[in-house]
Coordinates of C-alpha atoms and ligand atoms in Angstrom, one line a residue:
X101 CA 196.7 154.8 57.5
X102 CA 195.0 156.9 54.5
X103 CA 197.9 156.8 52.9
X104 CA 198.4 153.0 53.3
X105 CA 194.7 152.4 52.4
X106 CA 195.2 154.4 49.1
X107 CA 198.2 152.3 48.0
X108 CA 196.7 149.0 48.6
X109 CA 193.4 150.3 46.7
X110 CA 196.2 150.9 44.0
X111 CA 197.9 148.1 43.9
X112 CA 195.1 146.3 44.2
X113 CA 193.7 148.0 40.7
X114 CA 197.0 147.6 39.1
X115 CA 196.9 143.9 39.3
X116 CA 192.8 143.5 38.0
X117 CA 194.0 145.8 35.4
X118 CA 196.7 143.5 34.5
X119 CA 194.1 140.6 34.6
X120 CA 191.7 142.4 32.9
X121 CA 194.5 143.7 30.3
X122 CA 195.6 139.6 30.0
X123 CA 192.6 138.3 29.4
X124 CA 191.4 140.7 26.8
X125 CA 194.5 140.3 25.3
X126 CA 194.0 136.0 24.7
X127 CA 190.2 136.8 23.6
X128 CA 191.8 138.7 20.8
X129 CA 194.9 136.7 19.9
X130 CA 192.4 133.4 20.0
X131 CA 190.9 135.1 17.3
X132 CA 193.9 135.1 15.5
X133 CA 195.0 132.0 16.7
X134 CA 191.7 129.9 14.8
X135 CA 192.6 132.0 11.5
X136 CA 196.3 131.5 11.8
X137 CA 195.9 127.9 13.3
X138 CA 198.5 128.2 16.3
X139 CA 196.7 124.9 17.9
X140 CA 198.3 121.6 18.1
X141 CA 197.2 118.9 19.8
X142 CA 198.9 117.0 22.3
X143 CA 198.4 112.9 23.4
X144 CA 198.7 111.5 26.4
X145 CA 198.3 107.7 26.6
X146 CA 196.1 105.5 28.8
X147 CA 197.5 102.5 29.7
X148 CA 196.9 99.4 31.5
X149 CA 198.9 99.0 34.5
X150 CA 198.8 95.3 34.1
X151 CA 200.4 94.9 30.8
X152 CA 201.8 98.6 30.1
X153 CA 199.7 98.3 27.0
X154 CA 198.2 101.4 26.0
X155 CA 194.3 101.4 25.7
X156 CA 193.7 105.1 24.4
X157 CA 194.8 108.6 24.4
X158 CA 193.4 112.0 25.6
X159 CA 193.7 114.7 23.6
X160 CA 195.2 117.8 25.1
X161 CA 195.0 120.8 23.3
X162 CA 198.4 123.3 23.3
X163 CA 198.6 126.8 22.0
X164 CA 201.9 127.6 20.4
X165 CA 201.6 131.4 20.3
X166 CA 204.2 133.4 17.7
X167 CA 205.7 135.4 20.3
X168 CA 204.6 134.7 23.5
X169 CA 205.4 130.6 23.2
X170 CA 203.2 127.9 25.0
X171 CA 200.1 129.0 26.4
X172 CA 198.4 126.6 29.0
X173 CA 194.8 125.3 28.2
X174 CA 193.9 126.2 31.8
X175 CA 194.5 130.1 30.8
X176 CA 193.1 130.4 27.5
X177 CA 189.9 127.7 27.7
X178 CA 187.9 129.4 30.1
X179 CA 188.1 132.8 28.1
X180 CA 187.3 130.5 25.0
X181 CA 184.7 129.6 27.1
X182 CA 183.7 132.9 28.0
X183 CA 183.7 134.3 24.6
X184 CA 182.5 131.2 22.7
X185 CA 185.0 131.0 20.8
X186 CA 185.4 127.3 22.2
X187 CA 182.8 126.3 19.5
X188 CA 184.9 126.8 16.8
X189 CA 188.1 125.5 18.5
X190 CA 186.4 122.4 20.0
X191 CA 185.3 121.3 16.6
X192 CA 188.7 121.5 15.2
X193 CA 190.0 119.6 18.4
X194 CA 187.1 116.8 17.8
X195 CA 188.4 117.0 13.8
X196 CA 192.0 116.4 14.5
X197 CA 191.4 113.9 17.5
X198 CA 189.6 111.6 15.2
X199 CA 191.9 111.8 12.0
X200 CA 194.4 111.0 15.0
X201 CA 193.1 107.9 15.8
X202 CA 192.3 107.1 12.2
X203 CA 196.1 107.2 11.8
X204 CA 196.9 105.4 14.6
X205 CA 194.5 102.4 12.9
X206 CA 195.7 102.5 10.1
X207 CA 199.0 101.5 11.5
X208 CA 197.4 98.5 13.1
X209 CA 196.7 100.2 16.9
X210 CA 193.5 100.6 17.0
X211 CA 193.4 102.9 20.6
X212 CA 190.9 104.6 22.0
X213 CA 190.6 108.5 21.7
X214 CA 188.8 110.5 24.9
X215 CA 188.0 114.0 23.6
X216 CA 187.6 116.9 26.4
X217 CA 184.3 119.0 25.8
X218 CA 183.1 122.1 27.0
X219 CA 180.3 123.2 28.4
X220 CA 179.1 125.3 25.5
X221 CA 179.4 122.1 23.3
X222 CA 178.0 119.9 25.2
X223 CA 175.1 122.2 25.2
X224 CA 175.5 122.8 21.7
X225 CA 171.8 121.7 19.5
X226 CA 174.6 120.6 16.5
X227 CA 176.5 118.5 18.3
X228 CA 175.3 115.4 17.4
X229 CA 175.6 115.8 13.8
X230 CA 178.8 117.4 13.8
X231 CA 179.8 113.9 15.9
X232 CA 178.3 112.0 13.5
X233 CA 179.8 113.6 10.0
X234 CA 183.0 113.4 11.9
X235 CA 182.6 109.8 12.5
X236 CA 181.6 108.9 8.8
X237 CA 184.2 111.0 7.1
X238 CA 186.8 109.6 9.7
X239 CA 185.3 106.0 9.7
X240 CA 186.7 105.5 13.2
X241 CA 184.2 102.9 15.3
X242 CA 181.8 105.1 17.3
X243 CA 183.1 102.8 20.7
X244 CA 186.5 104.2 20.0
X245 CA 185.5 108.2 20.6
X246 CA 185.4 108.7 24.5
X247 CA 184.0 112.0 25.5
X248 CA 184.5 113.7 28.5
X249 CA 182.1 115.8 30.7
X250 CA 182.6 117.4 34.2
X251 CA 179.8 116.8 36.6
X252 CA 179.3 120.5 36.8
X253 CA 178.0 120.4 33.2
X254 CA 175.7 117.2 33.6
X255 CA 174.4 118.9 37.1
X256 CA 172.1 122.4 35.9
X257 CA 168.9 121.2 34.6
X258 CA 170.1 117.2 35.4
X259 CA 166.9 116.0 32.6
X260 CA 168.1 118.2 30.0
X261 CA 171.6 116.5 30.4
X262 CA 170.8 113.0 30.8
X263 CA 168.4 113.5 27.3
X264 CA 171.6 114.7 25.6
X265 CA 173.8 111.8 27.1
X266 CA 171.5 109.7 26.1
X267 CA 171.1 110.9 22.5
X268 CA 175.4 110.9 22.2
X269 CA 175.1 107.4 23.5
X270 CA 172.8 106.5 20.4
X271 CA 175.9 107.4 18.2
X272 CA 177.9 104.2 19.7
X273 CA 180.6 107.1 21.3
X274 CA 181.5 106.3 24.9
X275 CA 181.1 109.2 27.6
X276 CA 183.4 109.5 30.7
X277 CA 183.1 112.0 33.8
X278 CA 186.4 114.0 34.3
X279 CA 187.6 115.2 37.5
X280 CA 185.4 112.8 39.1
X281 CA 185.0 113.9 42.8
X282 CA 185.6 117.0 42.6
X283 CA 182.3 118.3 41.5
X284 CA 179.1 117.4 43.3
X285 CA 176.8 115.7 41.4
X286 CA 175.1 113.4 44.0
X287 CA 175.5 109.3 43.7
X288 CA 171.6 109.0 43.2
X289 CA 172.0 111.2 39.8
X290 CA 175.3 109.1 38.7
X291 CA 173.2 105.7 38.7
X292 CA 170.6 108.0 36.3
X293 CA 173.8 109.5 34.0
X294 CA 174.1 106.9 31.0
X295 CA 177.6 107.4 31.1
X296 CA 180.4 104.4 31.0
X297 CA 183.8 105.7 32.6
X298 CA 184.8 107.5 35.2
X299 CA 188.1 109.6 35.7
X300 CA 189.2 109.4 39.5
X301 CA 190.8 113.2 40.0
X302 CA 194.5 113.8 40.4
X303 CA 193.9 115.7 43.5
X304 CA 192.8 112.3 45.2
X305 CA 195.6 110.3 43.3
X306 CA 198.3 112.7 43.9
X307 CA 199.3 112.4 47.4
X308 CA 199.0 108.3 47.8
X309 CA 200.4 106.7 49.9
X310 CA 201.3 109.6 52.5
X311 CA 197.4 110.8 52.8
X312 CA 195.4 107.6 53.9
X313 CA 192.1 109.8 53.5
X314 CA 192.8 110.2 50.1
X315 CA 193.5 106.6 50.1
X316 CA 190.2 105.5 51.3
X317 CA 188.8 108.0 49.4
X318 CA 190.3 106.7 46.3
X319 CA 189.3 102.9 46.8
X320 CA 185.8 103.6 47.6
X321 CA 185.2 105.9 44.3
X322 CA 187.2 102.7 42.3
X323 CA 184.2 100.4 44.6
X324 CA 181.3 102.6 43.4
X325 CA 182.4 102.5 40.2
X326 CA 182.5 98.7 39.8
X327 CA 179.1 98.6 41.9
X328 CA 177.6 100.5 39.0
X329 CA 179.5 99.1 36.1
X330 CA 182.0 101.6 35.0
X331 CA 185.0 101.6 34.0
X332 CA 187.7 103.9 35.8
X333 CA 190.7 105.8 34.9
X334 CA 192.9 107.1 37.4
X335 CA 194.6 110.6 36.3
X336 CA 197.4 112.0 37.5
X337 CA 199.7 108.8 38.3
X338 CA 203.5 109.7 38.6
X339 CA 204.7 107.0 41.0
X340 CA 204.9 102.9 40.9
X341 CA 203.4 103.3 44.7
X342 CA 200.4 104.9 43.0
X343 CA 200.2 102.1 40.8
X344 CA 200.4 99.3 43.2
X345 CA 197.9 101.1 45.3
X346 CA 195.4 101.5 42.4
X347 CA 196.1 97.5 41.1
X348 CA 195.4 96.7 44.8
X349 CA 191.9 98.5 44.8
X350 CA 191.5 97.1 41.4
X351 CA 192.3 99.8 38.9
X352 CA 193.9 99.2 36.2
X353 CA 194.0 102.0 33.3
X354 CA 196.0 105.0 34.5
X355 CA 197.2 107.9 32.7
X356 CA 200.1 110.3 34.2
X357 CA 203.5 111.5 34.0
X358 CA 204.5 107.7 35.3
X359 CA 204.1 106.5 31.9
X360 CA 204.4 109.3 29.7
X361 CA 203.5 113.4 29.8
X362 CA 201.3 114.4 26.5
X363 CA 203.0 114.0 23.7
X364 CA 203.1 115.1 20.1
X365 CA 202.1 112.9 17.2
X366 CA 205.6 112.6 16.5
X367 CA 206.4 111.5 19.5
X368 CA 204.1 108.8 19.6
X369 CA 206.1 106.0 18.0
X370 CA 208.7 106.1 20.2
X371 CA 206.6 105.8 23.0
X372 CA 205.1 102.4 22.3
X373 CA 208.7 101.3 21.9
X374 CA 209.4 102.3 25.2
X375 CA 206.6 100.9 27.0
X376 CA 207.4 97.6 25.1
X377 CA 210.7 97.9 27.1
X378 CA 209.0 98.2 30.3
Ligands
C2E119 P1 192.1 117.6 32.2 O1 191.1 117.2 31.2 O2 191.8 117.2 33.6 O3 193.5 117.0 31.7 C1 194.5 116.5 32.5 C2 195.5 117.5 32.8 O4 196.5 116.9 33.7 C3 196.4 117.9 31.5 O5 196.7 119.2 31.7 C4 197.6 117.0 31.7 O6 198.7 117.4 31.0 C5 197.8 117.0 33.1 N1 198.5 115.8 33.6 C6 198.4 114.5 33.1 N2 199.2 113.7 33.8 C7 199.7 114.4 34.9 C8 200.5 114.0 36.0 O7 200.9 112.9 36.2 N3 200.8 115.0 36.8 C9 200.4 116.3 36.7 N4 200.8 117.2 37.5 N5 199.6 116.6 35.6 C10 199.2 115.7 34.7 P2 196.6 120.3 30.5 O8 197.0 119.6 29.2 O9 197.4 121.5 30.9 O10 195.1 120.6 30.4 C11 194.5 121.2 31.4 C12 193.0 121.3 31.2 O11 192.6 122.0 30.1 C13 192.4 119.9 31.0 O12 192.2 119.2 32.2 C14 191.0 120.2 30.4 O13 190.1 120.6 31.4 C15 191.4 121.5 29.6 N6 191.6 121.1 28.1 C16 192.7 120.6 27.5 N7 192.5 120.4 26.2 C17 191.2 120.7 26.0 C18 190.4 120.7 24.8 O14 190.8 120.2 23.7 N8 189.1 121.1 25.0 C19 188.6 121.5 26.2 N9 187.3 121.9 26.3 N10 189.4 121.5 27.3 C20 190.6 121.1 27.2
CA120 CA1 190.1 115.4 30.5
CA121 CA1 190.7 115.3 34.3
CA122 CA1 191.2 118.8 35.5

């Protein structure tokens, strides 16, 4: 039993010193990653369900490493996170998102573009005047810049937060909550958030119509959201039942595999020729 007890110990060190080992490694390759800019980002559209016209984009960002190819946001952003680096990166995400959409203007589709932040940078004192050069060198309209928060960020010290919504909101940008549901920021604080979308989860979407809790669940964050005058996205949509279900329960701008993964900019064109076709 020692023996047995000594080997799990072991193992069990192996693998935090291959975590450990993995994430130190990404804290220094993001360093190099910034200087060498290994970044692209990635678009997926949002598109009404009605029409299969597509409203806006989120930007996704991907990191196309030399040698070790695609490494998923979900691995690197939290150490970003961690580190701080996500300053720097975040403001080269909120560059590139809006010269994006600038482009897209240009060539007469003018679509919105929702920009993920972090926590750090939401926090951050310069944000607002990094937001605001970005939209006068850019001249994109502010309406046209969505930003997206998680509830966890908005819920620490909740007056703090809703001061700094309300001072992005006085830049004309429009704020969404992400992941919406899965946090838990209470419904009396949502009415107090200035915010004007909300992103219904993937979790919630992803198994209608076999799980009827996640149905009801589903239709009654769409209800609260029209109750308090926000818009809603739906996230996550990979199947026409998903669609009819949300259009039933009156949701109409969904973004998910169903209509299209994240694309590259390249990629874009041939998209809105094939949602034409649709
Ligand atoms: P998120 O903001 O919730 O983004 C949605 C994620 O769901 C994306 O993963 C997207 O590719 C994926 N997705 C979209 N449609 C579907 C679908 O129909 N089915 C499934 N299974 N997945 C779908 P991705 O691109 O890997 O990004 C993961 C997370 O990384 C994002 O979650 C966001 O939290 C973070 N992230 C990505 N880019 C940025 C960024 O530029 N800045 C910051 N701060 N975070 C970012
Ligand atoms: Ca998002
Ligand atoms: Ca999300
Ligand atoms: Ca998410």
């Amino acid at each position: 039993a020692k023996a047995k007890g000594r080997n799990t110990y072991h193992f069990y060190n192996q693998e935090l010193n291959a975590a450990a080992k993995e994430r130190l490694m990404i804290e220094n390759e993001l360093r190099i990653a910034i200087k060498e800019q290994q970044f692209e980002l990635y678009y997926q559209p949002q598109v009404d369900c009605r029409t299969n016209e597509v409203v806006g984009f989120e930007a996704l960002i991907r990191w196309f490493h030399p040698t070790q190819g695609m490494i998923s946001p979900v691995k690197f952003i939290p150490i970003a996170e961690a580190t701080g680096l996500i300053v720097e990166i975040g403001e080269w995400v909120l560059w590139e998102a809006c010269r994006f959409a600038k482009r897209l203007e240009e060539q007469g589709r003018g679509n919105n573009i929702s920009i993920n932040l972090s926590a750090r940078q939401f926090k951050d004192s310069n944000l607002k005047a990094l937001l605001s050069r970005i939209l006068v060198k850019t001249s994109i309209s502010a309406q046209s810049l969505h930003l997206e928060l998680t509830e966890s960020m908005l819920m620490g010290d909740v007056e703090v937060a809703i001061n700094q919504l309300l001072e992005l909101k006085m830049l004309g940008v429009s704020l969404s909550i992400d992941d919406f549901g899965t946090g838990y920021s209470s419904l009396s604080y949502l009415k107090r958030f200035p915010v004007d979308i909300l992103k219904v989860d993937r979790s919630f979407v992803k198994d209608i119509p076999a799980d009827s809790n996640d149905m009801e669940i589903t239709a009654a964050i769409i209800a609260m959201a029209q109750k308090l005058n926000l818009n809603v996205v739906a996230e996550g949509v990979e199947t026409s039942e998903q669609i009819t279900f949300l259009k039933n329960n009156n949701c109409y701008i969904v973004q998910g595999y169903f209509f299209s993964p994240p694309l590259a900019e390249a990629q874009v064109p041939e998209l809105y020729k094939q949602l034409a076709l649709k």
